[in-house]
Coordinates of C-alpha atoms and ligand atoms in Angstrom, one line a residue:
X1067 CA -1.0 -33.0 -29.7
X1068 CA -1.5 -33.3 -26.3
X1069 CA -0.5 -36.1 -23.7
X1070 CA -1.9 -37.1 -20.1
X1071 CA 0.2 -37.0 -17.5
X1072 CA -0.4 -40.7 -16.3
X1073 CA 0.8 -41.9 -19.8
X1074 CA 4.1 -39.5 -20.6
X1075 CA 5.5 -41.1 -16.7
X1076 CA 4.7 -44.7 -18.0
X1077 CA 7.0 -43.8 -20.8
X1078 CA 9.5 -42.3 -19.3
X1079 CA 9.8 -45.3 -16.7
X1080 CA 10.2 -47.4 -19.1
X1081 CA 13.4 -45.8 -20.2
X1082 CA 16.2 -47.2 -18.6
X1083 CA 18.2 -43.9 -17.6
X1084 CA 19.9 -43.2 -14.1
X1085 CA 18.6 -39.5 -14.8
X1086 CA 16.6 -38.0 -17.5
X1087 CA 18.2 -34.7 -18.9
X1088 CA 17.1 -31.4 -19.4
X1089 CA 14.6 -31.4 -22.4
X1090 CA 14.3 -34.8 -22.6
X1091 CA 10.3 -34.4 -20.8
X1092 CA 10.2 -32.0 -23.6
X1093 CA 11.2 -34.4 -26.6
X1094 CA 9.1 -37.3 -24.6
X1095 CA 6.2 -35.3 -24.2
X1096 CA 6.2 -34.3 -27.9
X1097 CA 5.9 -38.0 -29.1
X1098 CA 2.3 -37.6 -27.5
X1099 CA 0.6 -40.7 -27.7
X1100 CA 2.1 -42.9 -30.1
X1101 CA 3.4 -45.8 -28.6
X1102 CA 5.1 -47.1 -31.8
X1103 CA 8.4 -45.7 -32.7
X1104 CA 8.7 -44.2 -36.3
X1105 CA 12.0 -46.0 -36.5
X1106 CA 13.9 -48.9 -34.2
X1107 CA 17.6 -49.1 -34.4
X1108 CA 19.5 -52.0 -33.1
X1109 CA 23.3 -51.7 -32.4
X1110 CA 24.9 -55.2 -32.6
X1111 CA 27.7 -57.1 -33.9
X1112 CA 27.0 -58.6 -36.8
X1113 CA 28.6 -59.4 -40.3
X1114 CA 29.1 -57.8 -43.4
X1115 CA 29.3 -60.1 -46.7
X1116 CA 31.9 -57.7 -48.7
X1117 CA 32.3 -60.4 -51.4
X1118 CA 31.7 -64.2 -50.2
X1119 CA 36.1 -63.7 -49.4
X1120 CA 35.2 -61.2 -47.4
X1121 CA 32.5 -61.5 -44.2
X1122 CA 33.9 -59.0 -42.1
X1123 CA 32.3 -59.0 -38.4
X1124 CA 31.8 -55.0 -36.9
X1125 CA 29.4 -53.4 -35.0
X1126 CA 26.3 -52.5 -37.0
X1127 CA 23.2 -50.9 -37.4
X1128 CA 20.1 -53.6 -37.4
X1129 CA 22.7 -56.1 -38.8
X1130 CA 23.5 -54.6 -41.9
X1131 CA 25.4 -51.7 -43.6
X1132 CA 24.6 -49.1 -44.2
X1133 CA 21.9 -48.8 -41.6
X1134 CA 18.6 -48.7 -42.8
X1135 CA 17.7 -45.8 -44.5
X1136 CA 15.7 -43.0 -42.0
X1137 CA 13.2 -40.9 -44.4
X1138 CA 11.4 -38.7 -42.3
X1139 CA 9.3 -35.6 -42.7
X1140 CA 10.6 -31.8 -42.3
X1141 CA 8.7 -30.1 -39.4
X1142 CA 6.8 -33.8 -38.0
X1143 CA 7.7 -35.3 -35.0
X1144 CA 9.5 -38.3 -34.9
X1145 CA 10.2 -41.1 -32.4
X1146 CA 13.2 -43.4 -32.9
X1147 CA 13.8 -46.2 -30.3
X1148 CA 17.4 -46.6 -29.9
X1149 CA 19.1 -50.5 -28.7
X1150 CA 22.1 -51.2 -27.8
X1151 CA 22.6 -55.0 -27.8
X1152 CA 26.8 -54.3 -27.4
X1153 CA 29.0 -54.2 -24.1
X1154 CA 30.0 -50.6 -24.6
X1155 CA 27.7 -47.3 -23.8
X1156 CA 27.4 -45.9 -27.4
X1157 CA 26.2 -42.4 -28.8
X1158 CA 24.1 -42.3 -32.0
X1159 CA 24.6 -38.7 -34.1
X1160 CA 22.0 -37.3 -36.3
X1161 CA 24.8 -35.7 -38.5
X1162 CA 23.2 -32.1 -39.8
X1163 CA 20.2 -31.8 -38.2
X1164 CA 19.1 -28.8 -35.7
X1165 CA 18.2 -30.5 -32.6
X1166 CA 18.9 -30.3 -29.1
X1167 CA 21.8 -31.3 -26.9
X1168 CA 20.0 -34.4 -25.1
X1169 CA 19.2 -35.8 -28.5
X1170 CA 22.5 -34.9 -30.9
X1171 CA 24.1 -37.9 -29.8
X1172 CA 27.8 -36.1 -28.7
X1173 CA 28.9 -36.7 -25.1
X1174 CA 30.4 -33.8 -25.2
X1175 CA 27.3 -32.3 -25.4
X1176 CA 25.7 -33.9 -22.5
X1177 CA 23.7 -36.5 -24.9
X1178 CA 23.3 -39.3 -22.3
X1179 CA 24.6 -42.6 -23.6
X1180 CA 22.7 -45.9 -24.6
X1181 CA 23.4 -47.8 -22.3
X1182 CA 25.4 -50.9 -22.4
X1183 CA 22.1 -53.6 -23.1
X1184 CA 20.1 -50.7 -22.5
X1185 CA 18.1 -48.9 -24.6
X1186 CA 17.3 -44.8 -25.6
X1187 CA 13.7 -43.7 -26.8
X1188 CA 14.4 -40.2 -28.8
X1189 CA 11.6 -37.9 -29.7
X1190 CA 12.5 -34.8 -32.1
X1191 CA 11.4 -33.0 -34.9
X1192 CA 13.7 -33.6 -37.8
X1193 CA 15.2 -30.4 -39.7
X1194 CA 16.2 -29.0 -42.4
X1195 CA 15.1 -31.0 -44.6
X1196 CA 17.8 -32.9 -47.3
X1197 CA 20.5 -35.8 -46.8
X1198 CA 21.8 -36.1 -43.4
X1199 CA 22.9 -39.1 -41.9
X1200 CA 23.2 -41.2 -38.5
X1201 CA 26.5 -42.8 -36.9
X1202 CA 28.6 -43.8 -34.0
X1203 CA 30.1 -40.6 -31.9
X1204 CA 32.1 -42.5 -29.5
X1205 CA 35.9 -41.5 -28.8
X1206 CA 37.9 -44.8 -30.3
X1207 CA 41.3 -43.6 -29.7
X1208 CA 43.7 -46.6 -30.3
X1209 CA 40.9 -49.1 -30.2
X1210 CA 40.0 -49.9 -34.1
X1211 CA 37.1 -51.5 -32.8
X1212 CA 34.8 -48.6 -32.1
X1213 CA 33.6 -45.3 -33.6
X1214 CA 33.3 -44.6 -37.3
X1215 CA 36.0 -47.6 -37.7
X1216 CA 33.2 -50.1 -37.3
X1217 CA 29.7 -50.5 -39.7
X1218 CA 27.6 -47.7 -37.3
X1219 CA 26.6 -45.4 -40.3
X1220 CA 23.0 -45.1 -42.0
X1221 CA 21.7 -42.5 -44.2
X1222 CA 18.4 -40.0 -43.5
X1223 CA 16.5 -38.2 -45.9
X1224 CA 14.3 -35.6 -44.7
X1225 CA 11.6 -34.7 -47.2
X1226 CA 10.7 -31.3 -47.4
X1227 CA 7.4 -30.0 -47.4
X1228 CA 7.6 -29.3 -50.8
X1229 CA 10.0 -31.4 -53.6
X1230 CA 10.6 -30.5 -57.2
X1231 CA 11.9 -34.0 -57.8
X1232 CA 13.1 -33.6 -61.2
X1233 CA 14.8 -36.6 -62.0
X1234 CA 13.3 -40.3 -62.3
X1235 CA 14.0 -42.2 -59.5
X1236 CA 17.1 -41.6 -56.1
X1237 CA 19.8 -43.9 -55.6
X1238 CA 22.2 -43.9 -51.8
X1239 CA 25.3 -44.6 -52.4
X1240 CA 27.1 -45.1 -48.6
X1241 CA 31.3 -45.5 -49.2
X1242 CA 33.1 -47.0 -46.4
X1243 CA 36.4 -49.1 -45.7
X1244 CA 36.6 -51.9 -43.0
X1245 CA 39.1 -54.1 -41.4
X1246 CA 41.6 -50.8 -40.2
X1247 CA 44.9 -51.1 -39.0
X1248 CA 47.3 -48.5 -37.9
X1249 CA 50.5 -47.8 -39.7
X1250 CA 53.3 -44.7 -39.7
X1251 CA 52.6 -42.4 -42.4
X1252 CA 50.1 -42.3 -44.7
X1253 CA 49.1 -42.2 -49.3
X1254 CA 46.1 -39.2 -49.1
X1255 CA 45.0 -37.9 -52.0
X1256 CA 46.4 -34.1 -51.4
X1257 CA 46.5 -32.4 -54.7
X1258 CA 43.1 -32.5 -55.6
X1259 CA 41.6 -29.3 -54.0
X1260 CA 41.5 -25.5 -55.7
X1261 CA 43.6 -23.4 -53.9
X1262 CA 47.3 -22.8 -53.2
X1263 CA 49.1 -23.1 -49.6
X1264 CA 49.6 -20.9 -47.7
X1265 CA 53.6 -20.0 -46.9
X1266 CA 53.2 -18.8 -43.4
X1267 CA 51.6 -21.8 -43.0
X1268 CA 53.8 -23.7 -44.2
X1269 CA 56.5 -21.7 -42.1
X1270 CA 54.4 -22.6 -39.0
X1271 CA 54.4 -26.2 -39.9
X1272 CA 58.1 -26.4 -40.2
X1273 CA 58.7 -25.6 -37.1
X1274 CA 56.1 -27.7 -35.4
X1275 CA 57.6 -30.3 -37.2
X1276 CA 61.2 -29.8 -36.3
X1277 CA 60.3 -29.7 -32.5
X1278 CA 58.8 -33.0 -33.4
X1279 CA 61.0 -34.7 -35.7
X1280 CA 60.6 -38.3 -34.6
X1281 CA 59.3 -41.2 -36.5
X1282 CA 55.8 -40.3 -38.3
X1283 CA 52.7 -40.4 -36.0
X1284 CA 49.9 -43.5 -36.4
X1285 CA 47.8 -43.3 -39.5
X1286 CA 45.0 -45.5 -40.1
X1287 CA 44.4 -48.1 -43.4
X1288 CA 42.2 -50.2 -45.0
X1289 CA 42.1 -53.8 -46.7
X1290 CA 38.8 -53.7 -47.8
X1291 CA 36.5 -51.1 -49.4
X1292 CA 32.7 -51.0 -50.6
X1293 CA 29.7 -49.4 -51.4
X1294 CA 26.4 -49.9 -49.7
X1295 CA 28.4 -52.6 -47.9
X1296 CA 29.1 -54.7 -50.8
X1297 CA 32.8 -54.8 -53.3
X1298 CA 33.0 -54.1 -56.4
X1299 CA 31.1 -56.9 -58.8
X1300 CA 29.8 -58.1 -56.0
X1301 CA 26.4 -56.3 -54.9
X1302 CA 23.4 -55.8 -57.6
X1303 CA 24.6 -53.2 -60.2
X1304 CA 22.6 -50.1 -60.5
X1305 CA 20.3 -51.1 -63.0
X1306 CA 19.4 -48.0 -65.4
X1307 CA 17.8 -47.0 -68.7
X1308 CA 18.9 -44.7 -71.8
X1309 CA 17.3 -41.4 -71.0
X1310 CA 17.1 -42.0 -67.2
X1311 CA 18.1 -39.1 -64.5
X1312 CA 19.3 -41.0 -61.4
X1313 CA 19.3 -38.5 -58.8
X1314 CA 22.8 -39.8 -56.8
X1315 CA 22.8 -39.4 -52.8
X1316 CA 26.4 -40.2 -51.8
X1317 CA 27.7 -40.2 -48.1
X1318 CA 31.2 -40.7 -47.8
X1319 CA 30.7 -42.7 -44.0
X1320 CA 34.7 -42.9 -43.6
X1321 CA 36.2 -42.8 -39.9
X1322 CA 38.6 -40.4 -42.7
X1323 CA 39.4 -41.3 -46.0
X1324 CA 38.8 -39.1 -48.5
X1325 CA 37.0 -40.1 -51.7
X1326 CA 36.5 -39.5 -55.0
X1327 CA 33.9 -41.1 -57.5
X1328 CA 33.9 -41.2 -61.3
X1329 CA 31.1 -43.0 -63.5
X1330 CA 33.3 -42.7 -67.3
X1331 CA 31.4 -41.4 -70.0
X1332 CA 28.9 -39.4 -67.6
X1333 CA 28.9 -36.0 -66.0
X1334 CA 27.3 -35.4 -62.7
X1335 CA 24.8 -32.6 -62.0
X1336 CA 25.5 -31.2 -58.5
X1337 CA 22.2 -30.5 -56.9
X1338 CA 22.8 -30.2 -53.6
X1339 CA 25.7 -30.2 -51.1
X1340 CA 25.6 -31.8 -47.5
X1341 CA 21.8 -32.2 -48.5
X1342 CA 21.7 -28.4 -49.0
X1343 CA 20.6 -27.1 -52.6
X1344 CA 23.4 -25.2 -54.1
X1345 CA 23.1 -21.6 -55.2
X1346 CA 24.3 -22.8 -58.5
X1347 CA 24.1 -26.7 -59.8
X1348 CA 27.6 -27.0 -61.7
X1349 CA 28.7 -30.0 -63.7
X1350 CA 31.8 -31.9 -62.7
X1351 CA 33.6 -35.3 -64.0
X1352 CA 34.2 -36.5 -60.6
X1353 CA 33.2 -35.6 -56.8
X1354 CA 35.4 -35.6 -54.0
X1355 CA 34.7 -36.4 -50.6
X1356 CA 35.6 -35.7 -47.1
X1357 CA 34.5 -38.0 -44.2
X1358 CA 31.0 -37.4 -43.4
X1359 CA 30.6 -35.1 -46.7
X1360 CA 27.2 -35.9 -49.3
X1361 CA 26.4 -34.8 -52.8
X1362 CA 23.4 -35.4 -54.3
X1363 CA 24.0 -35.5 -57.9
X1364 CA 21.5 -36.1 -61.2
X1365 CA 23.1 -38.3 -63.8
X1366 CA 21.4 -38.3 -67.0
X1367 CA 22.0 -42.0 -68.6
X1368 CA 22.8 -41.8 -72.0
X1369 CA 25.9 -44.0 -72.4
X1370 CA 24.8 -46.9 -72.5
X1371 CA 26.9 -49.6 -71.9
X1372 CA 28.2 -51.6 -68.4
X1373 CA 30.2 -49.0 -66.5
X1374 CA 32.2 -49.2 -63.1
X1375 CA 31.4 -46.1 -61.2
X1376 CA 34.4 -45.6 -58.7
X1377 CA 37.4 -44.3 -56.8
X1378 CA 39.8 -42.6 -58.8
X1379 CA 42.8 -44.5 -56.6
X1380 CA 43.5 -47.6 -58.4
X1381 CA 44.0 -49.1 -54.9
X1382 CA 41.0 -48.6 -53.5
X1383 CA 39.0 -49.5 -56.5
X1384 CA 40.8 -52.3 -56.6
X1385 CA 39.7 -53.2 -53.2
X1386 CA 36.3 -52.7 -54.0
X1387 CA 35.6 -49.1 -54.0
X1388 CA 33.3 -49.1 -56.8
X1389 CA 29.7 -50.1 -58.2
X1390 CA 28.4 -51.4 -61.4
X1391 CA 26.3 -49.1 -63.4
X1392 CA 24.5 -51.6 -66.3
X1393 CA 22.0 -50.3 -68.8
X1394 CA 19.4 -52.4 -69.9
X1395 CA 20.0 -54.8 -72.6
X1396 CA 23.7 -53.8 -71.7
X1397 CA 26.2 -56.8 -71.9
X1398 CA 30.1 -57.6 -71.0
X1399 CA 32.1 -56.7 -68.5
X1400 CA 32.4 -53.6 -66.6
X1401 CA 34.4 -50.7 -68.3
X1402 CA 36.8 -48.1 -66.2
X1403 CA 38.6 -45.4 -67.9
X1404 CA 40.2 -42.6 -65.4
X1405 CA 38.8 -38.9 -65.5
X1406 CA 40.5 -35.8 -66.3
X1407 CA 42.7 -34.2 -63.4
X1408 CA 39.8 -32.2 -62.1
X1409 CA 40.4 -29.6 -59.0
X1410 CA 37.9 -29.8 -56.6
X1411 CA 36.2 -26.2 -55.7
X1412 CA 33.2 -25.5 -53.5
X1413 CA 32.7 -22.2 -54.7
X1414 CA 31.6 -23.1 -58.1
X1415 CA 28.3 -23.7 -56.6
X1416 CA 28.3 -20.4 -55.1
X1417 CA 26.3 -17.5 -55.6
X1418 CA 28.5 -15.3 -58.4
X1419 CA 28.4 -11.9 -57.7
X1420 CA 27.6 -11.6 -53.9
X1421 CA 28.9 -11.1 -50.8
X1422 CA 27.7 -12.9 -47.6
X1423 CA 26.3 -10.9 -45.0
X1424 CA 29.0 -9.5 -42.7
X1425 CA 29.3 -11.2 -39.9
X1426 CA 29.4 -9.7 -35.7
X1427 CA 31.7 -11.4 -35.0
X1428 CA 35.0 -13.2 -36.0
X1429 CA 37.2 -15.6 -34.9
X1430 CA 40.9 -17.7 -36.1
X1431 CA 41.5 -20.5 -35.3
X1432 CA 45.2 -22.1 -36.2
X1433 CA 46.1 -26.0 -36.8
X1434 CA 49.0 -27.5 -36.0
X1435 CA 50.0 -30.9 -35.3
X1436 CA 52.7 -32.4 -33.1
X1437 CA 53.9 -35.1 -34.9
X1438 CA 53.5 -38.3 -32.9
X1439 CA 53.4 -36.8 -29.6
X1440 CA 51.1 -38.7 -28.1
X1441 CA 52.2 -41.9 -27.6
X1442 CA 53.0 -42.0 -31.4
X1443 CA 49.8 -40.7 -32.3
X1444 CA 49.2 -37.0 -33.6
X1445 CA 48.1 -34.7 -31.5
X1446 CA 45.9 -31.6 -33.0
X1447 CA 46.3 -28.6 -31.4
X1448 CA 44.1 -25.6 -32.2
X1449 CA 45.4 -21.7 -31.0
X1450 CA 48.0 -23.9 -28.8
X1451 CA 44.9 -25.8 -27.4
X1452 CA 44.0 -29.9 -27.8
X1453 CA 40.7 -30.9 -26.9
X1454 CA 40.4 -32.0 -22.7
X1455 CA 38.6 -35.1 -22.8
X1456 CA 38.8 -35.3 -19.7
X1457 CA 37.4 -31.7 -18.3
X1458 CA 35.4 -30.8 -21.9
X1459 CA 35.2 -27.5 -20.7
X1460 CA 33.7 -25.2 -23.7
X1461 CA 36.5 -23.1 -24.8
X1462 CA 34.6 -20.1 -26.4
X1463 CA 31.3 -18.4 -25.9
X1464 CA 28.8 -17.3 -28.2
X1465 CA 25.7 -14.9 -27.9
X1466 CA 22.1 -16.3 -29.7
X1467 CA 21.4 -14.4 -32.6
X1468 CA 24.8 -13.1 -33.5
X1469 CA 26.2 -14.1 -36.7
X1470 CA 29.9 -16.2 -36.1
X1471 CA 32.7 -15.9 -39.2
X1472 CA 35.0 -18.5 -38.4
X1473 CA 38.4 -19.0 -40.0
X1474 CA 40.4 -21.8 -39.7
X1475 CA 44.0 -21.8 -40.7
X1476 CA 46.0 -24.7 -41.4
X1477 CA 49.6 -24.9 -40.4
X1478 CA 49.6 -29.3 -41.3
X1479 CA 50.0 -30.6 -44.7
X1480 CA 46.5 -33.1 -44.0
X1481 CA 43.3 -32.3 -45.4
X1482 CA 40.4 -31.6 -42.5
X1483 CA 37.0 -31.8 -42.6
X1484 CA 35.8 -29.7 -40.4
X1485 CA 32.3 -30.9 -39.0
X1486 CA 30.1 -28.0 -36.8
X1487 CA 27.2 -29.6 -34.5
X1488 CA 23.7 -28.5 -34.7
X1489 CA 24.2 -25.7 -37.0
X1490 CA 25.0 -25.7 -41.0
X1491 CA 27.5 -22.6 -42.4
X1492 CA 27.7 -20.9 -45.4
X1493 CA 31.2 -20.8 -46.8
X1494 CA 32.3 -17.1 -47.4
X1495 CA 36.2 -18.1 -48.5
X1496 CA 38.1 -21.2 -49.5
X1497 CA 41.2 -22.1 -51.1
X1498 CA 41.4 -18.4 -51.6
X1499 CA 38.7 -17.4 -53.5
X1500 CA 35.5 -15.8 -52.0
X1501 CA 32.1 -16.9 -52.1
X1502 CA 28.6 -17.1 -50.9
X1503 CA 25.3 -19.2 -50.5
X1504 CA 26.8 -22.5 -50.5
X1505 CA 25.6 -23.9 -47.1
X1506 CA 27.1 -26.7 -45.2
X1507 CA 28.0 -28.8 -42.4
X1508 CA 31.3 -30.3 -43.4
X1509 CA 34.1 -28.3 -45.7
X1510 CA 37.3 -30.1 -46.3
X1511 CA 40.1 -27.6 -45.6
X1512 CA 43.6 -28.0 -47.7
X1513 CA 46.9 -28.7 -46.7
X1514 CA 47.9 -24.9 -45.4
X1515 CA 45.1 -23.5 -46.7
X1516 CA 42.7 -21.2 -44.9
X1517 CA 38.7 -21.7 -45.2
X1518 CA 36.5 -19.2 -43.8
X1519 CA 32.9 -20.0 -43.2
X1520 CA 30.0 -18.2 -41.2
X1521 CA 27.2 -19.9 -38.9
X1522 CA 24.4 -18.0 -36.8
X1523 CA 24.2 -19.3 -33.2
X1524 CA 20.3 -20.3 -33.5
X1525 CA 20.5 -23.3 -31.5
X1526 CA 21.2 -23.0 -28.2
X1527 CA 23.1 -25.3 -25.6
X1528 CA 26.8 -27.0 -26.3
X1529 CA 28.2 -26.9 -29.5
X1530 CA 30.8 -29.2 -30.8
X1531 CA 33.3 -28.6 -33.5
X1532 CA 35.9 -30.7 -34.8
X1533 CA 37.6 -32.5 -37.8
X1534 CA 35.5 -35.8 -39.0
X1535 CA 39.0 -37.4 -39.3
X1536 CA 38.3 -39.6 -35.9
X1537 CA 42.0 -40.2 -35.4
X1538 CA 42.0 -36.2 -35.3
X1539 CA 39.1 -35.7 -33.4
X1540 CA 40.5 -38.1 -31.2
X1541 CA 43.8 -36.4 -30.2
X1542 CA 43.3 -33.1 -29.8
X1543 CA 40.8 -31.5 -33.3
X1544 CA 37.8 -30.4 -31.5
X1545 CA 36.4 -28.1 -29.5
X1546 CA 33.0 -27.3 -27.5
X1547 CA 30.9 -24.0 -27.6
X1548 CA 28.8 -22.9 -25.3
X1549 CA 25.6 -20.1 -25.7
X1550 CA 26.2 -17.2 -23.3
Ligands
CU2013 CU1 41.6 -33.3 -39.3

């Protein structure tokens, strides 16, 4: 497609930015001509009907939550008009996708921000094709108000050029918690994932923890839980039939809970991870979750009945973390039943047998925390190092082309998931045990355990990594890469 001259400068007028970046002509100029946008996203306060007890009021995508669902096409341009109807510069991410540094939606990168009542018109072609997702990327800190605490979260599906589609019909499921507060110390889940720790680890730890042996740092809770923005019994139930294969799309939209999901009396059918196919779809009795993790996951219906499909916490569930699965002619009220103790491994969806590629280059990176250093909060500090939000100078260099094995080691008892901008990875070792194919762009690494995981730098400009857990992001857990 081609664009004149005359028209590309009315657009780009009409965008209210004090400068416009490197490659954002580009992206403009590839919207050639179409003076619609695909998509128009509105960020505003709004409300969120939980349960009629419950009308919680949180910045949102056009009013609702999740966001409205993005389906756009592998490979074909698309042009999304960005508003931001709130009194704070915001940041919109396209978690997962390959696109470029003005259009990511990470400060840190250089993305500029939407303005304050301003607006952003984005142009870029969406890839790889799968589940990704959109949300928030501002810096919250102490201020439970902003970031991944609010409602700014919406899934995207990217269709691929070609789908096999062998199931009946898709389902999103988006799990988030709302109204946070801050309190010392914290109830994870921590002895769900494969793998043992680590004692040097733990010996590092230790000490960490006896230079800072104060009061336990800030952790963040929750009063109220939901799926798709509605408690449990509360929204529609997911209406099936005997027979049915419900092809499950679940985005765990935490600012950094973990989750877990169980539907009794069904198995699910791992398909695809972080919207990547697996090497190898595995059955498993329950999934687990990391903030900003997906599954997609085929359920074939044939126990019929009225089921709650939720969190294994009683807690949670009981503050709505669930949804009700009914089959048709299906009566009474929903049935729970817990699971079997199931550990949680990523490389049972590896490829058995093979190695990854070796990699050119390697680098460790270890994790420990300095227990409520910062003004009682956490602070993360990685090789010695804690994110400079102030300078965000890029740390490390690497070379385009060159295959990166990176290996984190985790000297805290938390579980991290570890989120890498612009770029998927293939996970080559975790919780011990080696592996290959499974490709991703978050892994949840254990409580002193090591995870090992390989990227290729094919997309230029800055690159930012960090744990999805926003309080750790925030205080130290992340850091930029920059292309030589
Ligand atoms: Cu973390």
């Amino acid at each position: 497609m081609t664009i004149n001259r005359r028209s590309f400068l009315k657009r780009a007028a009409a965008i209210p930015l004090a400068t416009v970046p490197d490659g954002f002509a580009e992206a403009a100029e590839n919207q050639a001509g179409s003076e619609k946008a695909d998509y128009t996203i509105r960020i505003a306060t709004g409300l969120i009907e939980l349960s009629p007890e419950q009308i919680v009021s949180t910045t949102l995508y056009n009013g609702q939550f999740p966001g409205p669902l993005v389906r756009l096409t592998e490979g074909k341009h698309a042009v999304v008009d960005i508003y931001n109807d709130t009194d704070t510069p915001e940041q919109l991410h396209w978690h997962g996708q390959f696109i470029s540094t003005d259009i990511d939606g990470a400060a840190e990168e250089g993305t500029p921000y939407i303005p304050a009542h301003g607006m952003r018109r984005i142009a870029f072609v969406p890839k790889p094709s799968g589940f990704r997702f959109y949300h928030t990327h501002i810096v919250p800190m102490n201020n439970l108000s902003l970031g991944t605490y609010t409602g700014q979260a919406g899934p995207v599906y990217i269709e691929p050029t070609n789908n096999p589609g062998a199931y009946d019909r898709e389902v999103f499921l988006v799990l988030k918690e709302f109204l946070p507060s801050f309190s010392r110390g914290g109830d994870m889940a921590m002895d769900f994932l494969a793998g043992a720790p680590i004692g040097e680890l733990q010996d590092i730890g230790k000490e960490a923890d006896e230079q800072f042996n104060g009061p336990k740092g800030y952790e963040v809770g929750y009063d109220v839980f939901g799926i798709n923005g509605r408690m449990l019994g509360h929204g529609e139930p997911i209406r099936v039939k005997k027979g049915e294969r419900v092809l499950f799309h679940v985005l765990n939209a935490s600012a950094g809970e973990i989750r877990s999901l169980a539907l009794p009396g069904h198995i699910f059918r791992i398909v695809a991870l972080d919207g990547n196919p697996v090497p190898t779809p595995a059955d498993v009795p329950v999934l687990w979750l990391g903030a900003a993790e997906r599954i997609s996951a085929i359920v074939e219906m044939n126990e019929p009945g009225v089921w709650v499909m939720g969190d294994l916490d009683d807690d949670d569930r009981g503050h709505g973390m669930g949804i009700v699965v009914e089959y048709a002619d299906a009566t009474g009220k929903p049935r729970w039943s817990e699971p079997e103790a199931y550990k949680w491994d990523y490389t049972i969806f590896g490829k058995a047998g093979v190695t990854s590629a070796s990699p050119d280059e390697s680098m460790e990176f270890t994790i420990v925390k300095h227990n409520a250093a910062l003004n009682g909060f956490n602070q993360w500090l990685l090789n010695g190092e804690a994110f400079s939000m102030d300078t965000m100078k890029p740390v490390y260099t690497v070379h385009e082309g060159r295959r990166y094995r990176f290996k984190l080691r985790n000297a805290s008892d938390d579980i991290h998931p570890l989120h890498l901008h612009r770029h998927s990875f293939e996970l080559v070792r975790v919780g011990g045990r080696p592996t290959a194919g499974v490709i991703k762009d978050v892994v949840m690494l254990g409580g002193f355990q090591e995870v090992e995981f390989d990227f290729v730098a094919d997309n230029r400009g800055l690159t930012l990594f960090h744990c999805h857990q926003q309080l750790h992001m925030d205080f130290g857990f992340m850091f930029l890469l920059d292309y030589a």
